[in-house]
Short mmCIF file of C-alpha atoms and ligand atoms in Angstrom, two decimals:
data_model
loop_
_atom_site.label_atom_id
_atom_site.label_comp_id
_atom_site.label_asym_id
_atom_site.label_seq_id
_atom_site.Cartn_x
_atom_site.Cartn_y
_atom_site.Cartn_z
CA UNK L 292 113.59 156.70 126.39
CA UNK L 293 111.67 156.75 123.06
CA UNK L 294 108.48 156.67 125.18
CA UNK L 295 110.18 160.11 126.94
CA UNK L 296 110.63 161.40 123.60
CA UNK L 297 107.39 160.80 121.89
CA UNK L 298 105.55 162.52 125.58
CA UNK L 299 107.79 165.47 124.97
CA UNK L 300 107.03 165.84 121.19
CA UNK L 301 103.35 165.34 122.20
CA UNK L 302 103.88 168.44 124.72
CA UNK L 303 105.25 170.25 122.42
CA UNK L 304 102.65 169.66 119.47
CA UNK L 305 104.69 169.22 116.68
CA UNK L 306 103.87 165.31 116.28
CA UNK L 307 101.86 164.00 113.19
CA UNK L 308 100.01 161.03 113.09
CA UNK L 309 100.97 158.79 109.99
CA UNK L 310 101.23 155.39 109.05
CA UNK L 311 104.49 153.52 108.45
CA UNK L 312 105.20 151.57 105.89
CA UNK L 313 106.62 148.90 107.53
CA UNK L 314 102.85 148.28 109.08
CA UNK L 315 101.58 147.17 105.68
CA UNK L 316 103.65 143.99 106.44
CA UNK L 317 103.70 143.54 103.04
CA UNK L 318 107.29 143.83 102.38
CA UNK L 319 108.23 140.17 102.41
CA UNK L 320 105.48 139.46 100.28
CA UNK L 321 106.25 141.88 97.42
CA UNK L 322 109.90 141.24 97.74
CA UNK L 323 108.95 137.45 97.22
CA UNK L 324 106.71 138.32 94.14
CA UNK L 325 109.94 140.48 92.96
CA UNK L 326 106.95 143.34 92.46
CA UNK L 327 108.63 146.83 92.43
CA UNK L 328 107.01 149.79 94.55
CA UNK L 329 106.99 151.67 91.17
CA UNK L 330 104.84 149.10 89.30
CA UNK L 331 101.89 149.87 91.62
CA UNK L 332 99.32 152.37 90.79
CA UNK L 333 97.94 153.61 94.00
CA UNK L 334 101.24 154.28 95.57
CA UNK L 335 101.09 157.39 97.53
CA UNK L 336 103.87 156.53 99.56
CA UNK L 337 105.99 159.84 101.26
CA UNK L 338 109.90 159.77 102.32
CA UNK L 339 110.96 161.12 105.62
CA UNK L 340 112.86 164.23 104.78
CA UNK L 341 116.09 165.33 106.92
CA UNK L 342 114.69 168.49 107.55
CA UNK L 343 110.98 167.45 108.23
CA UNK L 344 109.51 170.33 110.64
CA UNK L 345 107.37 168.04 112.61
CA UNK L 346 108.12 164.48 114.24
CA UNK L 347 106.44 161.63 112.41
CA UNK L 348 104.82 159.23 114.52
CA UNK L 349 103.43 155.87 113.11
CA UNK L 350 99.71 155.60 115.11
CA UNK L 351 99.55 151.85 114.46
CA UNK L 352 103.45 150.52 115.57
CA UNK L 353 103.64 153.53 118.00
CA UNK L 354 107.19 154.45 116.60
CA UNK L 355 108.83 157.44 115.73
CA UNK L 356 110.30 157.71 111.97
CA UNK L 357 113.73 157.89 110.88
CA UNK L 358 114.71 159.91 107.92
CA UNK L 359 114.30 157.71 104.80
CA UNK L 360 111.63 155.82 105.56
CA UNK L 361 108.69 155.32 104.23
CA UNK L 362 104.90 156.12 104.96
CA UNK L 363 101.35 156.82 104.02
CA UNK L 364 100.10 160.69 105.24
CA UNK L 365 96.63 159.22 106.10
CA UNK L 366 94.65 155.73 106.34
CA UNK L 367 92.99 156.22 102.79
CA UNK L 368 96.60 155.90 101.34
CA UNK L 369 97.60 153.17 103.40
CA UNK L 370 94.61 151.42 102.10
CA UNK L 371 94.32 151.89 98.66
CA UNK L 372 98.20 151.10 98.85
CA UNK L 373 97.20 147.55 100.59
CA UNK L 374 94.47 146.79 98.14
CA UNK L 375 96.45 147.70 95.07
CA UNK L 376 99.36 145.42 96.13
CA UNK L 377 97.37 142.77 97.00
CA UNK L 378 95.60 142.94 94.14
CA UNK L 379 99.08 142.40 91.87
CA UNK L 380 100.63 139.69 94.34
CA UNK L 381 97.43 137.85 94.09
CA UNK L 382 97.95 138.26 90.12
CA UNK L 383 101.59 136.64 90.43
CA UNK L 384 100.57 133.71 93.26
CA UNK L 385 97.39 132.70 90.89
CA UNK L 386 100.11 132.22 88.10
CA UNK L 387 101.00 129.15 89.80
CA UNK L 388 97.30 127.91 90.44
CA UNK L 389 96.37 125.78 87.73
CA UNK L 390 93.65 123.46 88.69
CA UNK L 391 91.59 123.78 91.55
CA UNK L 392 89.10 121.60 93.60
CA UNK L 393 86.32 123.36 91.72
CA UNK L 394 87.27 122.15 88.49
CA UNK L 395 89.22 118.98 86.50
CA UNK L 396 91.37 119.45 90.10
CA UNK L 397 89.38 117.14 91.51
CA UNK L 398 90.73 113.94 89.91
CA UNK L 399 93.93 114.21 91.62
CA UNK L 400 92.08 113.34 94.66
CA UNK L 401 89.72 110.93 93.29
CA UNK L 402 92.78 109.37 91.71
CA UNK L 403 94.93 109.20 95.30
CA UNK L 404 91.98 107.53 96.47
CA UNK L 405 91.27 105.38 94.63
CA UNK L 406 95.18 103.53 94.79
CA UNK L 407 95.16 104.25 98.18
CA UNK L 408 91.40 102.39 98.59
CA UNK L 409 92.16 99.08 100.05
CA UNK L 410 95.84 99.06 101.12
CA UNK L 411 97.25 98.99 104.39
CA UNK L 412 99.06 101.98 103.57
CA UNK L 413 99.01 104.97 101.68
CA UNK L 414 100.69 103.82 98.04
CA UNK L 415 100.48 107.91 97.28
CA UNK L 416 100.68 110.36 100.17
CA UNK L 417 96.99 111.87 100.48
CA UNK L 418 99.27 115.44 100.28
CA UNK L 419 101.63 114.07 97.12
CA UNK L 420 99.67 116.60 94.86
CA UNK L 421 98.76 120.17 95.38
CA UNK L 422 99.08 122.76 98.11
CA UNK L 423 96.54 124.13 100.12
CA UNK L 424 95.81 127.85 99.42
CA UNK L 425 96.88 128.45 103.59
CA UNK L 426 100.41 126.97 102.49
CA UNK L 427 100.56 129.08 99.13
CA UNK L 428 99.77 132.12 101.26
CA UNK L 429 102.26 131.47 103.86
CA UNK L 430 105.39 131.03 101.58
CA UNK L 431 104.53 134.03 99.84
CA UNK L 432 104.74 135.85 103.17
CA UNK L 433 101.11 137.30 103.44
CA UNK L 434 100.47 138.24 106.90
CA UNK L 435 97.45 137.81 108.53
CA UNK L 436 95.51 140.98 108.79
CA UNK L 437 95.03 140.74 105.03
CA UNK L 438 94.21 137.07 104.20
CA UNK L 439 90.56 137.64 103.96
CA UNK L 440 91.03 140.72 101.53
CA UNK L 441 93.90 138.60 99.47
CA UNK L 442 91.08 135.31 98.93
CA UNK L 443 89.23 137.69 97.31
CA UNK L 444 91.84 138.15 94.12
CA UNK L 445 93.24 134.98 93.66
CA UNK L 446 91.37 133.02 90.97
CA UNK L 447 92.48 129.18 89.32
CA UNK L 448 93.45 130.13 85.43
CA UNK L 449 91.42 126.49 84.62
CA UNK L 450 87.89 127.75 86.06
CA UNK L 451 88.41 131.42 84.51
CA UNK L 452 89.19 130.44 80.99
CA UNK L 453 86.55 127.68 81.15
CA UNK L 454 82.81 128.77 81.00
CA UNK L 455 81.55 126.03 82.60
CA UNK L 456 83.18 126.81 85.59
CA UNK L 457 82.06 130.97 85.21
CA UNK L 458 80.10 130.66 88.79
CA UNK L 459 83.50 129.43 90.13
CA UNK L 460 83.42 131.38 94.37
CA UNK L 461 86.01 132.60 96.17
CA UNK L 462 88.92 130.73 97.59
CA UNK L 463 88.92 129.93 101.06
CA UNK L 464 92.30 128.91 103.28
CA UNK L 465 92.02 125.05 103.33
CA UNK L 466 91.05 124.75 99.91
CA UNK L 467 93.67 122.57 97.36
CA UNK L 468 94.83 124.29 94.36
CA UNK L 469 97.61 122.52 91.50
CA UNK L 470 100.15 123.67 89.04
CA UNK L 471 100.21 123.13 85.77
CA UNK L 472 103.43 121.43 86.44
CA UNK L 473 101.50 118.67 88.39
CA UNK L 474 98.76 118.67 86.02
CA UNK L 475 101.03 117.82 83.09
CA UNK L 476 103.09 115.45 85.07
CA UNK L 477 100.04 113.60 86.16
CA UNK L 478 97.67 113.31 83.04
CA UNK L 479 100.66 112.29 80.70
CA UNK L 480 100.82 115.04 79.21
CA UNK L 481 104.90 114.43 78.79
CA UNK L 482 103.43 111.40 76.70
CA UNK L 483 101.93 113.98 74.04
CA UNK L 484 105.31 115.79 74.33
CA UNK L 485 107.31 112.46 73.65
CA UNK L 486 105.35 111.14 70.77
CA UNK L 487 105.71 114.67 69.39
CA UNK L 488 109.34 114.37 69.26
CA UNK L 489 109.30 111.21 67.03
CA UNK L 490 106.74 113.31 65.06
CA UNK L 491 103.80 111.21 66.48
CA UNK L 492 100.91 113.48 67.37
CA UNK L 493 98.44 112.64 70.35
CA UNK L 494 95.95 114.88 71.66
CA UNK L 495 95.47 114.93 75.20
CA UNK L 496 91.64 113.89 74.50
CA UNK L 497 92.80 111.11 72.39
CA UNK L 498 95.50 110.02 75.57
CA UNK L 499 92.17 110.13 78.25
CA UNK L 500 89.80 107.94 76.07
CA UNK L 501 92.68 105.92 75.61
CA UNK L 502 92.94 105.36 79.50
CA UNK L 503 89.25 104.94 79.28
CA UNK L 504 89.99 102.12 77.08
CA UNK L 505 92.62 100.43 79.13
CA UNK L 506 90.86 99.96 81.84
CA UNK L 507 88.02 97.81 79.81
CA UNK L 508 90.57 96.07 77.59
CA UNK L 509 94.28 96.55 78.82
CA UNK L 510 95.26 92.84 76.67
CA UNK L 511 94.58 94.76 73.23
CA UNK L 512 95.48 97.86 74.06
CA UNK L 513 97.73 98.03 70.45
CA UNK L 514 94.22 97.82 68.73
CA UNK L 515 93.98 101.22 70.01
CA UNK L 516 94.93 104.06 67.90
CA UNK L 517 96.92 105.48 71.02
CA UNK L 518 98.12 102.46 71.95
CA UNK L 519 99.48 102.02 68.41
CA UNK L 520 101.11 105.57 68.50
CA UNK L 521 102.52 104.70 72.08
CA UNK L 522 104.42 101.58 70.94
CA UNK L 523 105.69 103.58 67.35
CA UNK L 524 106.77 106.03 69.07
CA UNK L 525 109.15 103.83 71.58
CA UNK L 526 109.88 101.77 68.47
CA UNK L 527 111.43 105.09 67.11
CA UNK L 528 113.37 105.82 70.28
CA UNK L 529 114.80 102.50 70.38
CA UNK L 530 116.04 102.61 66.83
CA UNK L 531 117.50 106.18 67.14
CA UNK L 532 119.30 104.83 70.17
CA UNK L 533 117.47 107.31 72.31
CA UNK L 534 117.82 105.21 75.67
CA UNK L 535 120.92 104.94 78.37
CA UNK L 536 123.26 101.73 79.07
CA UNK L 537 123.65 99.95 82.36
CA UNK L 538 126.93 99.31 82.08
CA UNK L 539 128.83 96.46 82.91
CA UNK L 540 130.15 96.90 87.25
CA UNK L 541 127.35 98.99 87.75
CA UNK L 542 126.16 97.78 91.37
CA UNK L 543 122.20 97.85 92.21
CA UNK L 544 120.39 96.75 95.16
CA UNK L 545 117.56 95.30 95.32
CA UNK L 546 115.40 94.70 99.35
CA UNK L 547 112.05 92.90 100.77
CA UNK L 548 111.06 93.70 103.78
CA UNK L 549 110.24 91.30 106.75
CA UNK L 550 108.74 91.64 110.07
CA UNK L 551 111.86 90.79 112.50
CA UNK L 552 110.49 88.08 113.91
CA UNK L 553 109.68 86.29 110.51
CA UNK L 554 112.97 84.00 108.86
CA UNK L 555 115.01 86.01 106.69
CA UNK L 556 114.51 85.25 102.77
CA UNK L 557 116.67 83.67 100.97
CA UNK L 558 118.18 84.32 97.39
CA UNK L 559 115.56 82.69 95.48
CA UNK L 560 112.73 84.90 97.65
CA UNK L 561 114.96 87.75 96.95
CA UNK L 562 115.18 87.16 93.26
CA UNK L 563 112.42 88.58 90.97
CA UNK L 564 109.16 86.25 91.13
CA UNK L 565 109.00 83.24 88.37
CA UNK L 566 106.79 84.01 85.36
CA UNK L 567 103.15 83.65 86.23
CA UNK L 568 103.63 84.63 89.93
CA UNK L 569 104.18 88.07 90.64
CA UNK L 570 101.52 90.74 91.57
CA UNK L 571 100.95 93.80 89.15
CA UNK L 572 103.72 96.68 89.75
CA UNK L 573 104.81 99.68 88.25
CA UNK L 574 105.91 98.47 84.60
CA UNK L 575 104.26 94.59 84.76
CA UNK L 576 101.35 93.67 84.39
CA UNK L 577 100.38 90.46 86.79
CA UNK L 578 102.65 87.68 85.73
CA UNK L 579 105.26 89.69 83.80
CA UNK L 580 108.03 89.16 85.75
CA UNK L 581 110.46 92.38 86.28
CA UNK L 582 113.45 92.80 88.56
CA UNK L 583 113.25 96.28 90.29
CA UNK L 584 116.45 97.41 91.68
CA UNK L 585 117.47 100.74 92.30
CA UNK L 586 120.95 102.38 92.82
CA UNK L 587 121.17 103.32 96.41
CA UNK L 588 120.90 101.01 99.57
CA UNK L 589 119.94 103.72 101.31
CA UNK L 590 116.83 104.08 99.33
CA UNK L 591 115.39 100.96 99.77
CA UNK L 592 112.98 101.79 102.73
CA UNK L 593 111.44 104.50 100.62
CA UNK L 594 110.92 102.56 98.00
CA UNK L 595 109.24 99.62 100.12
CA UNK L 596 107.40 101.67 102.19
CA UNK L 597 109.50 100.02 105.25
CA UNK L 598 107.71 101.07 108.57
CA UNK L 599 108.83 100.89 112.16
CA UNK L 600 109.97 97.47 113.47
CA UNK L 601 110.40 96.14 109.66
CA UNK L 602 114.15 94.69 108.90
CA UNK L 603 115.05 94.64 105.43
CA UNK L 604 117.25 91.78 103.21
CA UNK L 605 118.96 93.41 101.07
CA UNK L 606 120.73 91.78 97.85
CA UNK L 607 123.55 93.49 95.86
CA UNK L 608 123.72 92.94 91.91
CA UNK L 609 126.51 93.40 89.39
CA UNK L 610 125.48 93.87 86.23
CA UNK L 611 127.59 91.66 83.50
CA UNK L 612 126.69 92.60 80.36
CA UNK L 613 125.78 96.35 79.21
CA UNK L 614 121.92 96.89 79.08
CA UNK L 615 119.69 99.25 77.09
CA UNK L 616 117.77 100.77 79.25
CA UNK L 617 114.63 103.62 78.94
CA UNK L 618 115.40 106.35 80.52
CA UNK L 619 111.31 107.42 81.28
CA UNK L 620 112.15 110.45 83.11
CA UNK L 621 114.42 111.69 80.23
CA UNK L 622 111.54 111.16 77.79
CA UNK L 623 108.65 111.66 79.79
CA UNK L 624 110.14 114.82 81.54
CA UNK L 625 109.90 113.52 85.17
CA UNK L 626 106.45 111.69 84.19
CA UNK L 627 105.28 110.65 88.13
CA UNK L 628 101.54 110.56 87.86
CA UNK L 629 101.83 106.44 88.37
CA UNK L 630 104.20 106.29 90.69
CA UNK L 631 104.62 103.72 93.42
CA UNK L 632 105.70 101.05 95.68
CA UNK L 633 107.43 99.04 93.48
CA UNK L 634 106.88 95.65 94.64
CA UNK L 635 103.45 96.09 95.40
CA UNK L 636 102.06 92.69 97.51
CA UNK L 637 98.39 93.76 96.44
CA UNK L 638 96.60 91.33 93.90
CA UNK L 639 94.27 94.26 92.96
CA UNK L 640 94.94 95.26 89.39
CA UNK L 641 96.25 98.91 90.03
CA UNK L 642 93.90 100.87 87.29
CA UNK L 643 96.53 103.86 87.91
CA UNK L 644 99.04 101.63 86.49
CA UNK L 645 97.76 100.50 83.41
CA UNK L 646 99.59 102.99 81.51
CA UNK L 647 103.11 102.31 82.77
CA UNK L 648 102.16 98.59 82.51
CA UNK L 649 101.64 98.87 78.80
CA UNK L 650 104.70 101.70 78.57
CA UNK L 651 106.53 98.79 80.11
CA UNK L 652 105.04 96.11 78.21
CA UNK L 653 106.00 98.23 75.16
CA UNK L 654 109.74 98.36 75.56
CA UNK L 655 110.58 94.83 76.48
CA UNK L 656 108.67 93.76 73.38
CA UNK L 657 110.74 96.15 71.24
CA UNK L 658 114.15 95.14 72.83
CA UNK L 659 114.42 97.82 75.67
CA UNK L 660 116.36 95.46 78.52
CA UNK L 661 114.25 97.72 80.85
CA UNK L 662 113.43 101.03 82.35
CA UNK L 663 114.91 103.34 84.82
CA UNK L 664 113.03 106.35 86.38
CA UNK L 665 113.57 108.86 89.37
CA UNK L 666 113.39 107.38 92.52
CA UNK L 667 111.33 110.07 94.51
CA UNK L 668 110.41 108.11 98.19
CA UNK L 669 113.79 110.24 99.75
CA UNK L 670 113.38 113.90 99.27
CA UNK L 671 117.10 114.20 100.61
CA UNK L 672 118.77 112.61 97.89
CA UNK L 673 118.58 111.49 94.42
CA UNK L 674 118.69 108.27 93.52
CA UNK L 675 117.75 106.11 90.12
CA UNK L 676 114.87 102.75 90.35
CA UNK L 677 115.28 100.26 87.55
CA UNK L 678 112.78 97.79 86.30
CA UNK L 679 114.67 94.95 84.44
CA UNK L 680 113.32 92.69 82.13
CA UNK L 681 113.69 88.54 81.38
CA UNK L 682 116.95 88.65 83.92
CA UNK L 683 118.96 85.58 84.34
CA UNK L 684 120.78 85.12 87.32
CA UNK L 685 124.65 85.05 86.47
CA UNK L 686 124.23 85.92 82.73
CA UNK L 687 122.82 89.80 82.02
CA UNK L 688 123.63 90.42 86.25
CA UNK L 689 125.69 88.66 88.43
CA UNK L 690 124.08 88.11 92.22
CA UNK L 691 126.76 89.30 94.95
CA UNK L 692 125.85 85.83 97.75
CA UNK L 693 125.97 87.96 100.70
CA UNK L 694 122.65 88.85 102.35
CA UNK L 695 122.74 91.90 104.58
CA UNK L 696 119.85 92.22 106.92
CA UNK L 697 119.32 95.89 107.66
CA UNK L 698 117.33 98.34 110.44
CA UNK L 699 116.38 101.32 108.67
CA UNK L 700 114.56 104.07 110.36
CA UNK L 701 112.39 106.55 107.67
CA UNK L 702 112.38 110.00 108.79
CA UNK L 703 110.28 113.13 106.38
CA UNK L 704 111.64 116.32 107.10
CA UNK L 705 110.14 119.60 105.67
CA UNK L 706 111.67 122.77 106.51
CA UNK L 707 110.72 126.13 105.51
CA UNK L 708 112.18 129.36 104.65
CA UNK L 709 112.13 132.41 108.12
CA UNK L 710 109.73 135.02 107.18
CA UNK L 711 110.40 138.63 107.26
CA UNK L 712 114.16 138.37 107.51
CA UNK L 713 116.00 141.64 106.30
CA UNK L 714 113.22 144.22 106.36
CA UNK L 715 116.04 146.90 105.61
CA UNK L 716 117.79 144.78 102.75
CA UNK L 717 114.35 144.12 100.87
CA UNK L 718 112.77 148.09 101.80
CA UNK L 719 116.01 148.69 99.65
CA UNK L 720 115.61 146.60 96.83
CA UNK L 721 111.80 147.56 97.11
CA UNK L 722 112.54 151.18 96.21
CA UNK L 723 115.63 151.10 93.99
ZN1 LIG F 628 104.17 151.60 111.87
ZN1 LIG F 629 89.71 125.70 89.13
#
């Protein structure tokens, strides 16, 4: 019928050739960037009148306009009108680039690699940090007649406010790009922050040459000025009772995975290692031993990096008397940058996790019973890790006998948000 139509307004001449808006396909992305149609300049968009004396007929979607909408009397418009938004959703999407490959970026990579160099499996997901700029570009709804044109605005805030990164090019699709969210979560920043609060001041500068330093001479780290601020600062915490209890019937479990055809451990395998014999984790150093525990069974695999055709004992603890307990994601703000397996079986000493080693080292020396962080291995659920320090069995915890031997199968999902739902809906909150 509408074909009918359109050959009978042809016949009858009255037809103009416009563009729609709706062709732009840039609805979803402005409505994402919440960018009005009145805060862009080049916006010679026209209405469709009730009375309009000729038929308006879009010459790239073929279709016929309905009074109300919206469209551009000639391709200049249209593309002035494309440039000019893409110019101000690039503005808003760069907001969120940070870092880039081109610039200090790079050491998220170099640092994934080099935890990752050596294992059997990935310790941090080779994707953990940063998004490529194909992924931004899709979730802000940018279609794909103007991805070329959009690269062209989008710029890292790092390599612009830096000058020696001035010849910085132009982005291309697979290229990685990080907030500043990640860059603060990763560097320690949230250390600077945390000292701060105890009126301790660190410079980010000072916090890198003290990495530097830890990595040459992690025993004295305390002789380091950092290292000194570090410990005064948790020394402050602990005395304004900054920290959390584990309180007494609070159940944790605690796993070890096995190969089902190996012999199922038994409590003294499942039990932290004796003094002198474990492998460097998270918050000890090789030969500090630390019970890590966390507060849902269901967590376990995530935590231990389980794969297919692994069983898991799993040991359930009560703990007896109320412990004081650092609550690192509370202080640190959600401080990941060294996160990982937990009961690592490498003998390597984990450079990455020098810092948390001496954080660690820190608070059982000041009186801290241990540490408890975000447990981030299920992205389905929350759930709390704990890293306990000089446990004995049946005095500070009490061991539950039973061992349960479990089949746990890991699956990732990632789901994403329909694009260009609503056209009507967000046309309407585009232009009132
Ligand atoms: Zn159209
Ligand atoms: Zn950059």
């Amino acid at each position: 019928l509408s074909h009918l139509i359109k050959r009978l307004f042809r016949e009858r001449d009255v037809l103009k050739a416009i563009i729609c808006f709706k062709c732009t396909e840039l609805i979803g992305a402005l409505h994402h960037q919440q960018i009005k149609l009145e805060q862009l300049e080049a916006n010679d968009l026209k209405i469709v009148g009730y009375k309009e004396r000729d038929a308006l007929l879009c010459h790239k979607c073929n279709e016929i306009l309905r009074p109300k909408e919206l469209y551009f009397e000639n391709q200049n418009d249209y593309d002035r009108f494309i440039q000019n938004a893409l110019c101000k959703i690039a503005e808003k999407i760069s907001e969120d680039i940070g870092y880039c490959d081109n610039c200090d970026g790079y050491q998220f990579q170099r640092h994934i690699h080099n935890v990752n160099h050596g294992e059997e499996q990935e310790l941090i997901r080779e994707d953990k940090y940063g998004t490529y700029i194909a992924e931004l570009l899709e979730d802000s709804c940018i279609p794909e007649h103007v991805i070329d044109d959009i690269l062209k605005y989008l710029v890292c805030k790092k390599c612009s406010a830096s000058e020696s990164y001035k010849e910085a090019r132009n982005f291309e699709q697979w290229d990685r790009v990080y907030s500043d969210f990640e860059w603060d979560n990763f560097w320690g920043g949230r250390i600077v922050k945390f000292a701060d609060n105890y009126d301790i001041s660190i410079s980010e500068y000072e916090l890198r040459s003290f990495q530097e330093y830890l990595l040459k001479r992690p025993m004295i780290a305390l002789k380091h000025n950092v290292g000194e601020k570090i410990f005064d600062a948790l020394q402050k915490c602990f005395d304004a009772q900054d920290f959390c209890y584990l309180k007494p019937e609070v159940v944790l479990h605690r796993g070890r995975s096995r190969y089902r055809d190996n012999p199922k451990y038994n409590l003294e395998k499942l039990w932290c290692p004796p003094t002198g014999l474990s492998s460097q984790g998270r918050y000890n150093a090789i030969g500090v031993s630390v019970l890590y525990c966390c507060d849902k069974k269901d967590a376990i695999p995530y935590e231990l990096h389980t794969t297919q055709g692994q069983v898991i004992d799993v040991i359930t603890i009560k703990v007896n008397k109320s412990l004081k307990v650092f609550d690192m994601d509370s202080a640190f703000e959600s401080f990941e940058g060294f996160i990982s397996a937990p009961n690592l079986e490498s003998k390597a000493v984990k450079q990455e996790y020098l810092l948390t080693n001496f954080i660690g080292a820190c608070c059982e020396a000041i009186g801290f019973n241990g540490i408890k962080y975000n447990g981030v291995g299920d992205s389905n659920s929350e759930y709390m890790n704990y890293a306990l320090f000089n446990m004995k069995m049946n005095e500070q915890i009490i061991l539950q006998d039973r061992i349960e031997s479990v089949n746990y199968s890991v699956a990732y999902k990632n789901s994403r948000a329909s694009l260009y739902e609503n056209v009507d809906t967000k046309i309407r909150w585009l232009t009132t």
